[in-house]
């Protein structure tokens, strides 16, 4: 139990580091990490501006890298840590990848699709729903975003 608690915190810490790095690049500060058996398979921050790719959200990039890493389109037994509640696109990708557990920081009433909006995992057309643990490091995640959007105005 203690062991898994520690892995949880490490995954989230790295996701926050990726989020801060994304913010420093001028991207929306969101970071994501894929972990399996206590090992980090992939980590990424948003790169939509840099890659000129509307799908280059942190979760999408981390899922792609993790799939490359293990040579499969399914991430069985893998957990995903992300600093913000995933959007509809990422929530669907997390389902397709068969992610076991989803840990996220701040909930996102405007763009989220897990607790907010379409609540994808509660939909009857969703064939795999991860176990969801929200509100991990929530205040740090919310501060990051607030700081970012304040500096834009
Ligand atoms: Zn997304």
Short mmCIF file of C-alpha atoms and ligand atoms in Angstrom, two decimals:
data_model
loop_
_atom_site.label_atom_id
_atom_site.label_comp_id
_atom_site.label_asym_id
_atom_site.label_seq_id
_atom_site.Cartn_x
_atom_site.Cartn_y
_atom_site.Cartn_z
CA UNK A 1 0.00 0.00 0.00
CA UNK A 2 2.74 2.42 1.00
CA UNK A 3 4.75 1.36 -2.02
CA UNK A 4 1.90 2.03 -4.42
CA UNK A 5 1.24 5.38 -2.75
CA UNK A 6 4.84 6.34 -3.48
CA UNK A 7 4.69 5.29 -7.14
CA UNK A 8 1.51 7.32 -7.39
CA UNK A 9 3.22 10.46 -6.14
CA UNK A 10 6.23 9.95 -8.41
CA UNK A 11 4.03 9.57 -11.48
CA UNK A 12 2.15 12.73 -10.63
CA UNK A 13 5.34 14.66 -9.79
CA UNK A 14 6.75 13.87 -13.21
CA UNK A 15 3.45 14.83 -14.86
CA UNK A 16 3.68 18.22 -13.11
CA UNK A 17 7.28 18.65 -14.27
CA UNK A 18 6.12 17.96 -17.85
CA UNK A 19 3.27 20.46 -17.40
CA UNK A 20 5.66 23.18 -16.21
CA UNK A 21 8.01 22.47 -19.13
CA UNK A 22 5.07 22.73 -21.56
CA UNK A 23 4.09 26.07 -20.01
CA UNK A 24 7.67 27.30 -20.43
CA UNK A 25 7.42 26.46 -24.15
CA UNK A 26 4.26 28.57 -24.41
CA UNK A 27 1.99 25.53 -24.59
CA UNK A 28 -1.02 24.96 -22.34
CA UNK A 29 0.66 23.52 -19.20
CA UNK A 30 -0.56 19.93 -19.10
CA UNK A 31 1.68 16.90 -18.55
CA UNK A 32 1.07 13.15 -18.71
CA UNK A 33 2.99 10.02 -17.68
CA UNK A 34 2.41 6.31 -18.38
CA UNK A 35 3.58 3.89 -15.68
CA UNK A 36 3.64 0.10 -15.60
CA UNK A 37 4.75 -1.90 -12.57
CA UNK A 38 6.41 1.16 -11.04
CA UNK A 39 8.37 1.89 -14.22
CA UNK A 40 7.89 5.07 -16.25
CA UNK A 41 7.19 4.03 -19.86
CA UNK A 42 6.61 7.50 -21.27
CA UNK A 43 6.08 11.10 -20.29
CA UNK A 44 5.04 14.12 -22.34
CA UNK A 45 3.70 17.64 -22.21
CA UNK A 46 1.39 19.43 -24.61
CA UNK A 47 2.97 20.22 -27.99
CA UNK A 48 0.02 21.37 -30.11
CA UNK A 49 1.69 24.65 -31.11
CA UNK A 50 5.14 23.22 -31.72
CA UNK A 51 3.89 20.28 -33.80
CA UNK A 52 1.01 22.25 -35.36
CA UNK A 53 -1.14 19.31 -34.38
CA UNK A 54 -4.46 19.71 -32.55
CA UNK A 55 -4.16 16.11 -31.33
CA UNK A 56 -0.74 16.63 -29.69
CA UNK A 57 -2.15 16.74 -26.17
CA UNK A 58 0.12 15.44 -23.39
CA UNK A 59 -1.96 12.27 -22.96
CA UNK A 60 -1.92 11.43 -26.70
CA UNK A 61 1.86 11.86 -26.92
CA UNK A 62 2.48 9.84 -23.77
CA UNK A 63 0.16 7.02 -24.94
CA UNK A 64 1.87 6.89 -28.37
CA UNK A 65 5.33 6.72 -26.80
CA UNK A 66 4.29 4.06 -24.32
CA UNK A 67 2.81 1.96 -27.15
CA UNK A 68 6.06 2.28 -29.11
CA UNK A 69 7.96 1.36 -25.98
CA UNK A 70 6.13 -1.92 -25.40
CA UNK A 71 5.33 -2.62 -29.06
CA UNK A 72 1.57 -2.86 -28.67
CA UNK A 73 -1.46 -0.65 -29.26
CA UNK A 74 -2.85 -1.83 -25.94
CA UNK A 75 -1.33 -0.70 -22.68
CA UNK A 76 -2.57 -3.56 -20.52
CA UNK A 77 -1.76 -3.06 -16.83
CA UNK A 78 -0.56 0.50 -17.43
CA UNK A 79 -1.65 3.57 -15.49
CA UNK A 80 -1.81 7.13 -16.80
CA UNK A 81 -1.13 10.23 -14.71
CA UNK A 82 -2.22 13.59 -16.08
CA UNK A 83 -2.33 17.00 -14.44
CA UNK A 84 -5.77 17.92 -15.80
CA UNK A 85 -8.99 16.00 -16.40
CA UNK A 86 -8.72 14.59 -19.96
CA UNK A 87 -10.72 16.07 -22.85
CA UNK A 88 -13.08 13.87 -24.96
CA UNK A 89 -10.33 12.94 -27.45
CA UNK A 90 -7.85 11.89 -24.79
CA UNK A 91 -10.49 10.14 -22.67
CA UNK A 92 -11.38 8.04 -25.72
CA UNK A 93 -7.72 7.29 -26.50
CA UNK A 94 -7.20 6.21 -22.87
CA UNK A 95 -10.12 3.81 -23.26
CA UNK A 96 -8.84 2.44 -26.60
CA UNK A 97 -5.40 1.91 -25.04
CA UNK A 98 -7.02 -0.13 -22.21
CA UNK A 99 -5.35 1.98 -19.53
CA UNK A 100 -5.95 0.35 -16.13
CA UNK A 101 -6.04 3.40 -13.86
CA UNK A 102 -6.39 7.07 -14.67
CA UNK A 103 -5.04 9.54 -12.13
CA UNK A 104 -5.67 13.21 -12.79
CA UNK A 105 -5.01 16.52 -11.00
CA UNK A 106 -7.54 19.29 -11.44
CA UNK A 107 -10.98 18.61 -12.82
CA UNK A 108 -11.83 20.69 -15.88
CA UNK A 109 -15.45 21.89 -15.97
CA UNK A 110 -14.87 23.60 -19.34
CA UNK A 111 -13.07 20.89 -21.29
CA UNK A 112 -13.09 17.67 -19.28
CA UNK A 113 -14.86 14.50 -20.40
CA UNK A 114 -14.50 12.23 -17.37
CA UNK A 115 -16.36 13.94 -14.50
CA UNK A 116 -17.63 16.78 -16.65
CA UNK A 117 -19.15 17.21 -20.09
CA UNK A 118 -19.90 13.93 -21.87
CA UNK A 119 -18.63 11.75 -18.96
CA UNK A 120 -17.35 9.33 -21.54
CA UNK A 121 -16.65 6.38 -19.24
CA UNK A 122 -20.29 6.30 -18.13
CA UNK A 123 -21.48 6.02 -21.72
CA UNK A 124 -22.89 2.65 -22.87
CA UNK A 125 -20.76 2.91 -26.05
CA UNK A 126 -17.56 3.04 -24.01
CA UNK A 127 -16.16 -0.50 -23.98
CA UNK A 128 -13.32 -0.03 -21.52
CA UNK A 129 -13.34 2.38 -18.60
CA UNK A 130 -10.24 2.83 -16.46
CA UNK A 131 -10.50 3.14 -12.68
CA UNK A 132 -10.51 6.90 -12.13
CA UNK A 133 -8.76 8.76 -9.29
CA UNK A 134 -9.25 12.53 -9.56
CA UNK A 135 -8.11 15.49 -7.51
CA UNK A 136 -4.49 14.36 -7.04
CA UNK A 137 -2.34 17.46 -6.48
CA UNK A 138 -5.37 19.43 -7.54
CA UNK A 139 -4.32 22.80 -6.17
CA UNK A 140 -0.93 22.65 -7.93
CA UNK A 141 -2.62 21.73 -11.21
CA UNK A 142 -5.14 24.54 -10.89
CA UNK A 143 -2.42 27.08 -9.94
CA UNK A 144 -0.37 26.13 -12.99
CA UNK A 145 -3.27 26.75 -15.34
CA UNK A 146 -4.36 29.95 -13.61
CA UNK A 147 -0.83 31.34 -13.82
CA UNK A 148 -0.61 30.41 -17.48
CA UNK A 149 -3.87 32.00 -18.55
CA UNK A 150 -3.21 35.10 -16.43
CA UNK A 151 0.12 35.63 -18.21
CA UNK A 152 -1.66 35.44 -21.58
CA UNK A 153 -4.08 38.24 -20.84
ZN1 LIG B 1 -6.87 16.00 -24.58
#
